[in-house]
Coordinates of C-alpha atoms and ligand atoms in Angstrom, one line a residue:
M28 CA 144.9 119.8 366.0
T29 CA 143.3 120.3 369.7
S30 CA 139.5 119.2 370.2
K31 CA 138.7 123.5 370.5
T32 CA 139.9 123.5 366.5
R33 CA 136.6 124.4 364.7
V34 CA 136.6 122.5 361.3
V35 CA 134.2 124.2 358.5
V36 CA 133.2 122.7 355.2
I37 CA 131.6 124.7 352.4
G38 CA 129.9 122.2 350.3
A39 CA 127.0 119.6 351.4
G40 CA 128.0 117.5 348.0
L41 CA 129.6 114.0 347.8
A42 CA 133.2 115.1 348.6
G43 CA 131.2 117.8 351.5
V44 CA 129.1 114.9 353.0
R45 CA 131.6 112.0 353.2
L46 CA 134.3 114.0 354.9
A47 CA 132.0 115.5 357.5
R48 CA 130.8 111.7 358.6
R49 CA 134.2 110.3 358.3
L50 CA 135.7 113.1 360.7
G51 CA 132.4 112.5 362.9
E52 CA 133.6 109.2 362.8
L53 CA 137.1 110.0 364.0
G54 CA 136.1 112.4 366.7
T55 CA 136.7 115.9 365.4
P56 CA 133.3 116.9 364.0
A57 CA 133.1 119.5 361.5
L58 CA 130.7 122.0 360.5
L59 CA 129.1 121.4 357.0
V60 CA 127.7 124.5 355.4
G61 CA 125.5 123.9 351.9
E62 CA 123.3 125.9 349.9
E63 CA 121.1 123.4 348.2
E64 CA 117.6 123.1 350.3
H65 CA 117.4 119.8 349.9
R66 CA 118.6 116.9 352.0
P67 CA 122.4 116.1 350.9
Y68 CA 121.8 113.3 347.8
N69 CA 124.0 111.3 345.5
R70 CA 124.0 113.1 342.8
V71 CA 125.7 110.4 340.8
L72 CA 122.0 108.7 340.6
L73 CA 120.2 111.5 339.5
A74 CA 119.6 110.3 335.9
E75 CA 117.8 107.2 337.8
V76 CA 115.5 110.0 339.5
L77 CA 114.6 111.5 336.3
A78 CA 114.0 108.0 334.7
G79 CA 111.5 107.6 337.7
R80 CA 113.2 104.9 338.9
Y81 CA 114.1 106.0 342.1
A82 CA 112.3 108.4 344.5
P83 CA 114.7 111.4 345.3
E84 CA 114.5 110.2 348.9
V85 CA 115.9 106.6 348.1
I86 CA 119.3 108.8 347.0
A87 CA 119.8 110.1 350.1
L88 CA 122.9 110.4 351.9
P89 CA 123.2 109.5 355.3
A90 CA 122.4 112.8 357.0
P91 CA 125.8 114.2 359.0
G92 CA 125.3 115.9 362.2
G93 CA 126.1 119.8 362.0
L94 CA 124.4 120.7 358.7
V95 CA 123.9 124.6 357.9
R96 CA 121.5 125.4 355.1
T97 CA 123.2 128.3 353.1
R98 CA 125.2 129.9 350.9
V99 CA 128.8 131.5 352.2
T100 CA 129.5 134.1 349.6
G101 CA 132.9 135.5 350.9
I102 CA 136.3 134.2 352.9
D103 CA 137.5 136.4 355.3
R104 CA 141.0 134.9 355.4
A105 CA 142.5 137.2 357.9
E106 CA 139.7 137.0 360.4
R107 CA 139.1 133.6 359.5
R108 CA 135.5 134.0 359.5
L109 CA 132.4 133.3 356.4
D110 CA 130.3 135.7 355.3
C111 CA 126.8 133.8 354.5
A112 CA 124.1 135.0 351.9
D113 CA 121.5 135.2 355.0
G114 CA 123.4 137.8 356.6
S115 CA 125.0 135.5 359.7
S116 CA 128.7 134.6 360.0
I117 CA 130.9 131.6 360.6
A118 CA 134.3 131.6 362.7
Y119 CA 136.3 128.7 361.4
D120 CA 140.1 127.1 362.5
T121 CA 140.3 125.4 359.5
L122 CA 138.4 125.6 356.4
V123 CA 137.5 122.8 353.8
L124 CA 136.3 123.9 350.1
A125 CA 134.3 121.4 348.4
T126 CA 132.1 123.6 346.0
G127 CA 131.9 121.1 343.3
S128 CA 131.5 122.0 339.7
N129 CA 129.0 124.3 337.5
P130 CA 127.5 123.2 334.3
V131 CA 129.3 125.0 331.3
L132 CA 126.7 126.5 329.6
P133 CA 127.4 127.0 325.9
P134 CA 127.9 130.0 324.0
L135 CA 124.3 130.0 322.2
R136 CA 122.2 132.9 321.1
G137 CA 118.9 133.2 322.7
L138 CA 120.2 131.3 325.9
F139 CA 119.8 133.8 328.2
T140 CA 116.5 136.0 328.2
A141 CA 116.6 139.7 328.9
D142 CA 116.7 139.6 332.7
H143 CA 119.8 136.8 332.5
Q144 CA 117.4 133.8 333.1
L145 CA 117.3 130.3 331.1
P146 CA 114.1 130.5 329.2
E147 CA 111.5 128.3 330.4
G148 CA 111.8 124.6 329.3
V149 CA 116.0 125.2 329.3
H150 CA 117.6 123.2 332.5
A151 CA 121.0 122.7 333.1
F152 CA 121.4 118.8 334.6
R153 CA 123.5 118.9 337.9
T154 CA 121.3 119.5 341.2
M155 CA 118.5 118.4 342.7
D156 CA 116.3 121.0 341.5
D157 CA 117.6 120.7 337.8
C158 CA 116.2 117.1 338.3
L159 CA 112.7 118.0 339.8
G160 CA 112.2 121.0 337.5
L161 CA 112.9 118.4 334.4
S162 CA 110.8 115.7 335.7
K163 CA 107.7 118.0 336.5
A164 CA 108.2 119.0 332.6
V165 CA 108.4 115.6 330.8
R166 CA 105.5 113.8 329.7
P167 CA 104.9 111.2 327.0
G168 CA 105.3 113.0 323.6
V169 CA 107.2 116.2 324.9
R170 CA 109.8 117.3 322.6
A171 CA 113.1 117.2 324.4
V172 CA 116.5 118.1 323.0
V173 CA 119.8 117.2 325.0
I174 CA 122.9 119.2 324.2
G175 CA 125.7 117.6 324.7
G176 CA 126.7 113.6 324.1
G177 CA 129.1 112.7 326.9
L178 CA 127.7 111.0 329.7
L179 CA 125.6 113.4 331.6
G180 CA 123.8 114.1 328.1
V181 CA 123.9 110.1 327.7
S182 CA 121.9 109.5 330.6
A183 CA 120.1 112.3 330.2
A184 CA 118.2 111.6 326.8
R185 CA 117.7 107.8 328.4
A186 CA 116.2 109.0 331.2
L187 CA 113.5 111.1 329.3
A188 CA 113.2 108.7 326.5
V189 CA 112.0 106.2 329.6
R190 CA 109.8 109.0 330.5
G191 CA 107.7 108.4 327.0
A192 CA 109.9 111.8 325.6
Q193 CA 110.9 112.1 322.1
V194 CA 114.3 112.8 322.3
V195 CA 117.0 114.6 320.2
L196 CA 120.5 114.7 321.1
A197 CA 122.6 116.7 319.0
Q198 CA 126.3 115.8 319.6
Q199 CA 129.1 118.6 318.5
S200 CA 131.7 116.0 318.1
E201 CA 131.4 112.8 315.5
R202 CA 130.6 110.3 318.5
L203 CA 129.5 109.6 321.9
M204 CA 131.2 110.0 325.1
E205 CA 134.3 110.2 323.3
R206 CA 136.5 111.1 326.1
Q207 CA 135.8 107.7 327.7
L208 CA 135.1 105.3 324.8
D209 CA 136.4 103.9 321.6
P210 CA 134.6 104.3 318.5
N211 CA 133.2 100.7 318.9
A212 CA 131.9 101.3 322.2
S213 CA 130.3 104.5 321.2
R214 CA 128.3 102.6 318.8
L215 CA 126.7 100.3 320.9
V216 CA 125.7 103.3 322.8
L217 CA 124.5 104.9 319.7
R218 CA 122.5 101.5 319.3
H219 CA 121.0 101.5 322.6
L220 CA 119.9 105.2 322.6
R221 CA 118.4 104.4 319.3
D222 CA 116.4 101.3 320.7
L223 CA 114.9 103.5 322.9
G224 CA 113.5 105.7 320.4
V225 CA 116.1 108.4 320.7
E226 CA 117.3 110.3 317.6
V227 CA 121.3 111.1 317.7
H228 CA 122.7 113.6 315.7
T229 CA 126.4 113.5 315.6
E230 CA 129.0 116.4 314.4
C231 CA 125.8 118.6 314.5
R232 CA 126.5 122.2 316.2
V233 CA 123.6 123.9 317.7
R234 CA 123.5 127.8 317.5
D235 CA 120.5 129.4 318.7
V236 CA 117.4 128.7 321.0
R237 CA 114.4 130.0 320.1
S238 CA 112.0 131.2 322.5
V239 CA 108.4 132.9 322.2
G240 CA 107.1 134.4 325.8
G241 CA 110.0 133.7 327.9
A242 CA 109.3 129.8 327.2
V243 CA 111.5 127.5 324.9
R244 CA 109.9 126.7 321.4
S245 CA 112.9 125.4 319.1
V246 CA 116.8 125.0 318.5
E247 CA 118.4 125.6 315.5
M248 CA 121.6 123.9 314.2
A249 CA 124.5 126.1 312.5
D250 CA 123.2 124.7 309.1
G251 CA 120.1 126.6 309.8
Y252 CA 118.1 123.1 310.5
A253 CA 115.5 123.8 313.1
L254 CA 114.3 121.1 316.0
D255 CA 111.0 122.2 317.8
A256 CA 111.5 122.0 322.0
D257 CA 109.1 121.9 324.8
L258 CA 112.5 121.1 326.9
V259 CA 116.1 121.5 326.2
V260 CA 118.9 120.1 328.6
L261 CA 122.3 121.4 328.3
A262 CA 124.9 118.4 329.0
C263 CA 127.9 120.5 328.2
G264 CA 130.4 119.7 330.5
V265 CA 131.1 121.0 333.8
R266 CA 134.1 123.8 335.5
P267 CA 135.2 123.3 338.9
R268 CA 133.5 126.1 341.0
T269 CA 136.2 128.3 342.2
G270 CA 134.6 131.7 342.3
L271 CA 135.3 132.0 346.2
A272 CA 138.4 130.6 346.2
E273 CA 139.3 133.1 343.3
Q274 CA 138.0 136.1 345.2
A275 CA 139.7 135.0 348.4
G276 CA 143.0 135.2 346.5
L277 CA 143.7 131.6 346.3
A278 CA 145.7 130.3 343.8
V279 CA 143.6 128.7 341.1
H280 CA 144.5 127.4 337.7
K281 CA 141.5 125.2 336.2
G282 CA 140.6 124.2 339.8
I283 CA 141.8 125.5 343.0
L284 CA 145.6 124.2 343.4
V285 CA 146.0 121.6 346.1
D286 CA 149.6 120.0 347.6
D287 CA 149.5 116.0 348.4
E288 CA 147.9 116.9 352.0
L289 CA 144.8 118.5 350.0
R290 CA 146.0 121.9 351.3
T291 CA 145.5 125.2 349.2
S292 CA 147.9 128.0 349.0
D293 CA 146.6 128.8 352.6
P294 CA 147.7 126.9 355.5
H295 CA 144.6 126.9 357.2
I296 CA 141.9 126.0 353.7
H297 CA 141.6 122.5 352.2
A298 CA 139.7 121.6 349.1
I299 CA 138.2 118.2 348.3
G300 CA 136.5 116.9 345.0
D301 CA 134.9 118.4 341.6
C302 CA 136.7 121.9 342.8
V303 CA 140.0 120.7 342.9
Q304 CA 143.5 120.5 340.8
H305 CA 145.6 118.1 342.1
D306 CA 149.3 117.0 340.5
G307 CA 147.5 118.8 337.2
T308 CA 144.5 116.8 337.3
V309 CA 140.7 118.2 337.2
Y310 CA 138.9 115.2 337.8
G311 CA 135.4 115.7 337.8
L312 CA 134.4 112.0 338.8
A313 CA 133.1 110.6 342.0
A314 CA 136.0 108.2 343.4
P315 CA 138.5 110.9 343.5
A316 CA 136.1 112.8 345.2
L317 CA 135.3 110.3 347.9
E318 CA 139.2 109.4 348.4
Q319 CA 139.9 112.8 348.6
A320 CA 137.3 113.0 351.4
D321 CA 138.6 109.9 353.2
A322 CA 142.8 111.1 352.4
L323 CA 141.7 114.5 354.1
A324 CA 139.4 113.1 357.2
E325 CA 142.5 111.0 358.3
F326 CA 145.0 113.9 358.1
L327 CA 142.4 116.3 360.2
A328 CA 141.9 113.7 362.5
G329 CA 145.4 113.8 363.4
D330 CA 147.2 111.4 361.2
A331 CA 150.0 113.9 359.8
D332 CA 151.2 111.0 357.5
S333 CA 147.9 110.8 355.6
R334 CA 148.7 111.9 351.8
Y335 CA 146.2 111.8 348.6
T336 CA 148.2 111.2 345.5
G337 CA 146.1 110.7 343.0
T338 CA 143.1 108.5 341.8
R339 CA 143.4 106.2 338.8
S340 CA 139.2 106.3 338.1
L341 CA 136.8 103.7 336.5
T342 CA 134.0 105.2 334.8
R343 CA 131.1 103.2 335.3
L344 CA 127.2 103.8 333.4
T345 CA 124.3 101.4 333.7
L346 CA 121.4 102.5 331.2
T347 CA 118.9 100.5 332.7
G348 CA 115.4 101.1 330.2
P349 CA 112.7 98.7 329.2
G350 CA 114.5 96.1 328.3
S351 CA 117.8 94.2 329.6
P352 CA 120.2 97.2 331.3
F353 CA 122.9 98.2 329.4
D354 CA 126.1 98.0 331.4
L355 CA 129.6 99.4 330.6
A356 CA 132.8 100.3 332.5
A357 CA 136.2 102.6 330.8
F358 CA 139.1 102.6 332.0
G359 CA 142.5 104.5 331.4
E360 CA 143.5 104.3 327.7
T361 CA 140.7 102.8 325.3
E362 CA 142.6 103.6 322.1
A363 CA 146.2 102.1 321.4
L364 CA 149.0 104.1 320.0
P365 CA 151.3 102.5 317.5
G366 CA 153.3 99.3 319.5
D367 CA 150.4 98.4 321.8
D368 CA 148.7 94.8 322.1
V369 CA 145.2 95.0 322.1
V370 CA 142.8 92.6 322.5
Q371 CA 138.9 92.7 322.0
L372 CA 136.0 90.3 321.9
A373 CA 132.8 91.5 320.0
D374 CA 129.5 89.5 320.2
A375 CA 127.1 91.8 317.3
T376 CA 124.2 90.1 318.5
R377 CA 124.1 90.3 322.4
G378 CA 125.7 93.6 322.0
T379 CA 128.7 92.7 324.0
Y380 CA 132.3 94.2 323.5
R381 CA 135.8 93.8 325.4
K382 CA 139.0 95.5 324.8
V383 CA 141.7 96.1 326.5
V384 CA 145.2 97.7 325.9
V385 CA 148.6 96.6 326.7
R386 CA 151.5 98.5 326.4
D387 CA 155.2 97.5 327.6
D388 CA 153.3 94.9 329.5
R389 CA 151.4 96.9 331.9
L390 CA 147.5 97.2 331.3
V391 CA 146.9 101.3 329.8
G392 CA 143.3 101.2 329.0
G393 CA 140.1 99.3 328.5
V394 CA 136.5 99.1 327.8
L395 CA 133.7 96.7 328.7
V396 CA 130.2 96.8 327.4
G397 CA 127.5 94.9 328.3
E398 CA 129.5 92.1 330.0
L399 CA 131.6 93.1 332.9
G400 CA 132.4 90.2 334.6
T401 CA 136.3 90.9 334.2
V402 CA 135.8 94.7 335.2
G403 CA 137.2 93.9 339.1
A404 CA 139.9 91.8 338.2
L405 CA 141.3 94.6 335.2
A406 CA 140.8 97.6 337.5
R407 CA 142.8 95.7 339.8
A408 CA 145.6 95.1 337.4
W409 CA 145.3 98.4 335.7
E410 CA 145.3 100.4 339.3
G411 CA 148.5 98.4 340.3
A412 CA 150.3 99.0 337.2
E413 CA 152.2 96.0 337.9
P414 CA 153.4 94.0 335.0
L415 CA 151.0 91.4 333.6
P416 CA 151.8 88.2 334.3
D417 CA 153.5 86.0 331.2
D418 CA 152.3 83.1 331.8
G419 CA 149.2 82.8 329.5
P420 CA 147.4 84.6 326.4
L421 CA 146.5 88.3 326.4
L422 CA 142.7 86.9 326.3
H423 CA 142.7 85.5 329.6
L424 CA 142.4 89.5 330.5
L425 CA 138.7 89.2 329.4
T426 CA 137.6 85.7 330.1
N427 CA 139.3 85.5 333.5
D428 CA 137.3 87.1 336.2
G429 CA 140.1 86.7 338.7
G430 CA 137.3 85.8 341.2
S431 CA 135.8 89.4 341.4
Ligands
FAD17 C1 123.3 113.4 336.2 C2 125.1 113.4 337.1 C3 125.4 112.2 336.8 C4 126.9 112.0 337.2 N1 127.2 110.5 337.0 C5 128.5 109.9 337.7 C6 129.0 108.7 337.6 O1 128.1 108.2 336.9 N2 130.2 108.8 337.9 C7 131.2 109.4 338.5 O2 132.3 109.4 338.7 N3 130.7 111.3 338.6 C8 129.3 111.0 337.8 N4 129.1 112.5 337.9 C9 130.0 113.5 338.8 C10 129.6 113.4 340.2 O3 128.5 113.9 340.7 C11 130.8 114.8 340.9 O4 132.2 114.3 340.4 C12 130.9 114.5 342.3 O5 129.1 114.7 343.0 C13 131.8 115.7 342.7 O6 131.5 115.6 344.0 P1 131.8 117.3 344.9 O7 130.9 117.0 346.3 O8 133.2 117.7 344.4 O9 130.9 118.1 344.4 P2 129.0 118.3 344.4 O10 128.4 117.0 344.6 O11 128.9 119.2 343.1 O12 129.0 119.2 345.8 C14 129.2 120.3 346.0 C15 127.9 121.3 346.5 O13 128.7 122.5 347.0 C16 127.4 123.3 346.9 N5 128.3 124.7 347.1 C17 129.0 125.1 346.0 N6 129.3 126.7 346.5 C18 128.5 126.7 348.0 C19 128.8 127.7 348.2 N7 129.5 128.9 348.4 N8 128.0 127.6 349.6 C20 127.0 126.9 350.0 N9 127.4 125.5 349.6 C21 127.9 125.4 348.0 C22 126.7 123.1 346.1 O14 125.5 123.4 346.0 C23 127.0 121.4 346.1 O15 125.8 120.9 346.5 C24 127.7 112.8 337.6 C25 127.2 114.1 337.7 C26 126.0 114.6 337.2 C27 125.4 115.7 337.5

């Protein structure tokens, strides 16, 4: 790559900003194009802003040099040029798509007004604008319904409860955060939310959103039960934002398909972060987005051997509230298959729970709630996928913090 090569990155989120910063440090400055009007920020910490723990400025990311604020509306691959919503166009030699995810909007009756907007009071939870909109509307006593009991819904419900809202969380499946947690850990999360005053309904499907004069009034369940609501948060998952890539004719399946050089089906276009699918996996998590950004920065700055081969990613969540913080970490397979070894330690009084799953002498997953001292050592054993030492009982895995 020559010094005249113009690298343009679409999306000033976690992955795009990290890539631009690393490229700058490596002497290959890039132009970042982002549509959000705020200074780039750490999306993972939005719930802390909603909870009132951090001001928006606190979660700002170190600003990269060249940032243009506009939305890219089209990619002309033959001309290697981008068309933007403000009428400008931008030429590139190498393009990187870091367009992130869109929230999934569930198929509920009444979710859109006649002019295809969400009713007043109904918010997704993805951007700083969503967060500021919710923050403005939440007051002590406001009736809020959170739809979805995954990581996002649990974080939103906790934040709104901390701000004094009367929160109901409606979860379609039978337990909370089922993608990451086993049933025991889910129960502890449920208990934590209930202690904060959140009313949690599981196996509960929302069917309708009812509005009057364009503002939400209630949500109705499939069984006809109605909940009054001044605020509704949609936390029903995310989907890779692939529209631009599809329009440009790039290969897209669930996400934009990339190889180990994070290259799309066009050799001049790479992609990183939530929008990509690498080796069959769409991550939707911060750690893989950052690892991809780092690997691509090295590659574009001239290290032809730099490759991304996948991330074994740990989910961590800290729920701070009026009482003591509630920490949890989960990785890999948290539920055992027949023949696996399982070690668990539970302390109901302290609300702590630790469990690891071992298969053929290898750690395949684990979950820690309330007591995270061993998380570093466990994560290393899991990431390395090395056979476990056979010089002691497996219980050591849960009690020996390995100096971390
Ligand atoms: C409330 C919340 C809590 C989360 N908590 C965790 C957590 O605890 N742990 C974890 O690992 N992950 C968490 N995540 C997920 C994490 O934030 C994402 O995995 C991460 O942000 C992905 O980074 P990204 O750069 O790929 O996408 P994003 O951060 O979404 O950035 C993409 C950017 O591209 C911009 N963009 C898209 N299209 C265009 C266009 N055409 N023109 C210009 N700009 C465009 C978007 O506006 C956006 O700013 C959380 C997410 C949310 C919303």
